PDB file of C-alpha atoms in Angstrom:
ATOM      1  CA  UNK A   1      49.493  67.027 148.754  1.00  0.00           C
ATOM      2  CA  UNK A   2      52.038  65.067 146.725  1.00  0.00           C
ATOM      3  CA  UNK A   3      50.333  61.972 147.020  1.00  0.00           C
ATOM      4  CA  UNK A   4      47.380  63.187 145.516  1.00  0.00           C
ATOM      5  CA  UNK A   5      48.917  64.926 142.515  1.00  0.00           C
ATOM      6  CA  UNK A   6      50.949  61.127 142.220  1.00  0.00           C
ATOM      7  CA  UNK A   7      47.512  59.831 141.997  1.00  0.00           C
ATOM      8  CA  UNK A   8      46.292  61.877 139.182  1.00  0.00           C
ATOM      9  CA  UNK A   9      49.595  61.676 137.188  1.00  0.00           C
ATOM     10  CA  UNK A  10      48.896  57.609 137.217  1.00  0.00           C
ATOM     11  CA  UNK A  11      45.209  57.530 136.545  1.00  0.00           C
ATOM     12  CA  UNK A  12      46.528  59.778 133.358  1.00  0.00           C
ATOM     13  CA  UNK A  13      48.855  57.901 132.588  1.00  0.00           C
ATOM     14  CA  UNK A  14      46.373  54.791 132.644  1.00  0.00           C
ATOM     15  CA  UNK A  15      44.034  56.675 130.513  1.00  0.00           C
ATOM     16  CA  UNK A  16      46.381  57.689 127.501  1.00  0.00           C
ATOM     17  CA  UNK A  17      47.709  53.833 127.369  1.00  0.00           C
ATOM     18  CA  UNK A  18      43.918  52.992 126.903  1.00  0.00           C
ATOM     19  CA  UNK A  19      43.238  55.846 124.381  1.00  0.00           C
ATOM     20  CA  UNK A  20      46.566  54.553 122.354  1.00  0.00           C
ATOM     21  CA  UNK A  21      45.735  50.943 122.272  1.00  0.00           C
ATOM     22  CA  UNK A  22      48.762  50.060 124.272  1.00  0.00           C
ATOM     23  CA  UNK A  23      47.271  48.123 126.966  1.00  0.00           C
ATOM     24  CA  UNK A  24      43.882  46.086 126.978  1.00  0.00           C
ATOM     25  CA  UNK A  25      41.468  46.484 130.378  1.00  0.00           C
ATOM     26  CA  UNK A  26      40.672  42.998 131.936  1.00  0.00           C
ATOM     27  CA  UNK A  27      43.099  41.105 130.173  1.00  0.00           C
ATOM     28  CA  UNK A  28      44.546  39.306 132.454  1.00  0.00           C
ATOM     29  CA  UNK A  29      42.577  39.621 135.707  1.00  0.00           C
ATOM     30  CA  UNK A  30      40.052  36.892 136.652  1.00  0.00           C
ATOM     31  CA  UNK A  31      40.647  34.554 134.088  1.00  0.00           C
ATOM     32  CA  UNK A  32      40.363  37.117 131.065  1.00  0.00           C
ATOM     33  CA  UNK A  33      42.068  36.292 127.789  1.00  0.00           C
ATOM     34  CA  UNK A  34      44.745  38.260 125.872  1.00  0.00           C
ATOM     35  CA  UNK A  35      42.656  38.522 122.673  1.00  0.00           C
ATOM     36  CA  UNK A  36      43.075  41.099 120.154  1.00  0.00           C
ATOM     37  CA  UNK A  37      39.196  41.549 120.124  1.00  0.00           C
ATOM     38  CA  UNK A  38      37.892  44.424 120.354  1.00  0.00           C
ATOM     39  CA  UNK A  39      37.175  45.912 123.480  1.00  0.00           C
ATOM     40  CA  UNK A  40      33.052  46.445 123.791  1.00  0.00           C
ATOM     41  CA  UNK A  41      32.313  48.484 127.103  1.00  0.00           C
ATOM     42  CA  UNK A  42      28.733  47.092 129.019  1.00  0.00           C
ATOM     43  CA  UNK A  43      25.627  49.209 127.953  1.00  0.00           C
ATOM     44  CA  UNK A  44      22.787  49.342 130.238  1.00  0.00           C
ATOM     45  CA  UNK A  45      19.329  47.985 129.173  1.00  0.00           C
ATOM     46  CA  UNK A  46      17.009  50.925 128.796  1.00  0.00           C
ATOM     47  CA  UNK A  47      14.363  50.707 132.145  1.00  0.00           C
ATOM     48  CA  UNK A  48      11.023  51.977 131.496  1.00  0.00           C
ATOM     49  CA  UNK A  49      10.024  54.638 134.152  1.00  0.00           C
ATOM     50  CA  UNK A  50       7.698  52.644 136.157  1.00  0.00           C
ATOM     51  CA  UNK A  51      10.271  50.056 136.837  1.00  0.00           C
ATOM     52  CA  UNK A  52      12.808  53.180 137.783  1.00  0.00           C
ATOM     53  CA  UNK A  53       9.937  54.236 139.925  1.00  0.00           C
ATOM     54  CA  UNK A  54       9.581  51.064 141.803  1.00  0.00           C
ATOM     55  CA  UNK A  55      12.826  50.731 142.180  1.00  0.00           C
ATOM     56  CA  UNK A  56      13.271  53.661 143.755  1.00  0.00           C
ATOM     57  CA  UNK A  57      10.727  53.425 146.092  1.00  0.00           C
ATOM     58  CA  UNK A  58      12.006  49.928 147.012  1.00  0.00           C
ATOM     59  CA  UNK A  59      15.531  51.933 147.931  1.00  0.00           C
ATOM     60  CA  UNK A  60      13.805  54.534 149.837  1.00  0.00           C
ATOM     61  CA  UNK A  61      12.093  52.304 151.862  1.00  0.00           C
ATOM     62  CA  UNK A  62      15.366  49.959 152.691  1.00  0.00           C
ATOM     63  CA  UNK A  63      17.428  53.657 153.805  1.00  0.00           C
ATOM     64  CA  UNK A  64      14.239  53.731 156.304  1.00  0.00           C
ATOM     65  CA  UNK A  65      14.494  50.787 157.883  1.00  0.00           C
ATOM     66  CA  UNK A  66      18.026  51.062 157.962  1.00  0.00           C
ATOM     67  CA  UNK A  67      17.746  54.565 159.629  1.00  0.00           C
ATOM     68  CA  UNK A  68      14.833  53.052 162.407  1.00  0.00           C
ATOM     69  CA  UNK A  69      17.341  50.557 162.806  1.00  0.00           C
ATOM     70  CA  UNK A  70      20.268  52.692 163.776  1.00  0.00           C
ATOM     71  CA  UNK A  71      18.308  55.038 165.897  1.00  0.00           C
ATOM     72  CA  UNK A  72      16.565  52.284 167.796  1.00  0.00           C
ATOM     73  CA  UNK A  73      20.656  50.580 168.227  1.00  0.00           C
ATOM     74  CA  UNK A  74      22.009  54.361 169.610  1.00  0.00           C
ATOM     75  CA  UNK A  75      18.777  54.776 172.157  1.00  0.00           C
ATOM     76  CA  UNK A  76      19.051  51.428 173.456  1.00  0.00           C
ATOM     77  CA  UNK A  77      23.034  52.048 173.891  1.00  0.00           C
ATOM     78  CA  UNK A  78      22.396  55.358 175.450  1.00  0.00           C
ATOM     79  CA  UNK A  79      19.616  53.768 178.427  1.00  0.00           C
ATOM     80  CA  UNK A  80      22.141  50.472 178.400  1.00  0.00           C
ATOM     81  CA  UNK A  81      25.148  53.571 179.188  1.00  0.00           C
ATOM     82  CA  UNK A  82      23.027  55.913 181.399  1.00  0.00           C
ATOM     83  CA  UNK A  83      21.584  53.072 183.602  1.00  0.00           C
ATOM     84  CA  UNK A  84      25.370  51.934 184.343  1.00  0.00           C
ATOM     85  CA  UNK A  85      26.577  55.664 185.228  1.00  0.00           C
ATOM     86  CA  UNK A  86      23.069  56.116 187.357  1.00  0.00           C
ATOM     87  CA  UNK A  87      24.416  52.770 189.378  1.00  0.00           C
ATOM     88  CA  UNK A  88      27.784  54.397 190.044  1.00  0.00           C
TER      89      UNK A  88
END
């Protein structure tokens, strides 16, 4: 349990250095620069529903054929296992 309350004391304590301007995010990971810009967080484009749609759709149908995947992988695994404990 103390590790977890250790956890939440730092990710406050990372939060009110953002909120007081103390320390800029990205500033010097990857290559970032130590500007005094101003900080502008990434909005989202607006998606029109029928692109949310399709996309969806396009994810639903990827978790299937990840899901006929696995199953066909465990009942192949479980003949493969039951056809070496039938030899014994």
């Amino acid at each position: 349990m103390g590790s977890i309350s250790s956890m939440n004391a730092t990710i406050q304590n990372n939060r009110n250095l953002l909120k007081n301007g103390k320390r800029k995010p990205f500033t010097k990971m990857n290559g970032g620069t130590s500007k005094k810009d101003g900080y502008k967080p990434y909005v989202l484009p607006q998606l029109q529903p029928h692109v949310l749609k399709r996309i969806r759709l396009k994810v639903k149908r990827q978790q299937r054929k990840l899901l006929v995947k696995k199953i066909v992988t465990a009942v192949i695994g479980l003949i493969v296992i039951t056809y070496w404990i039938s030899k014994l």
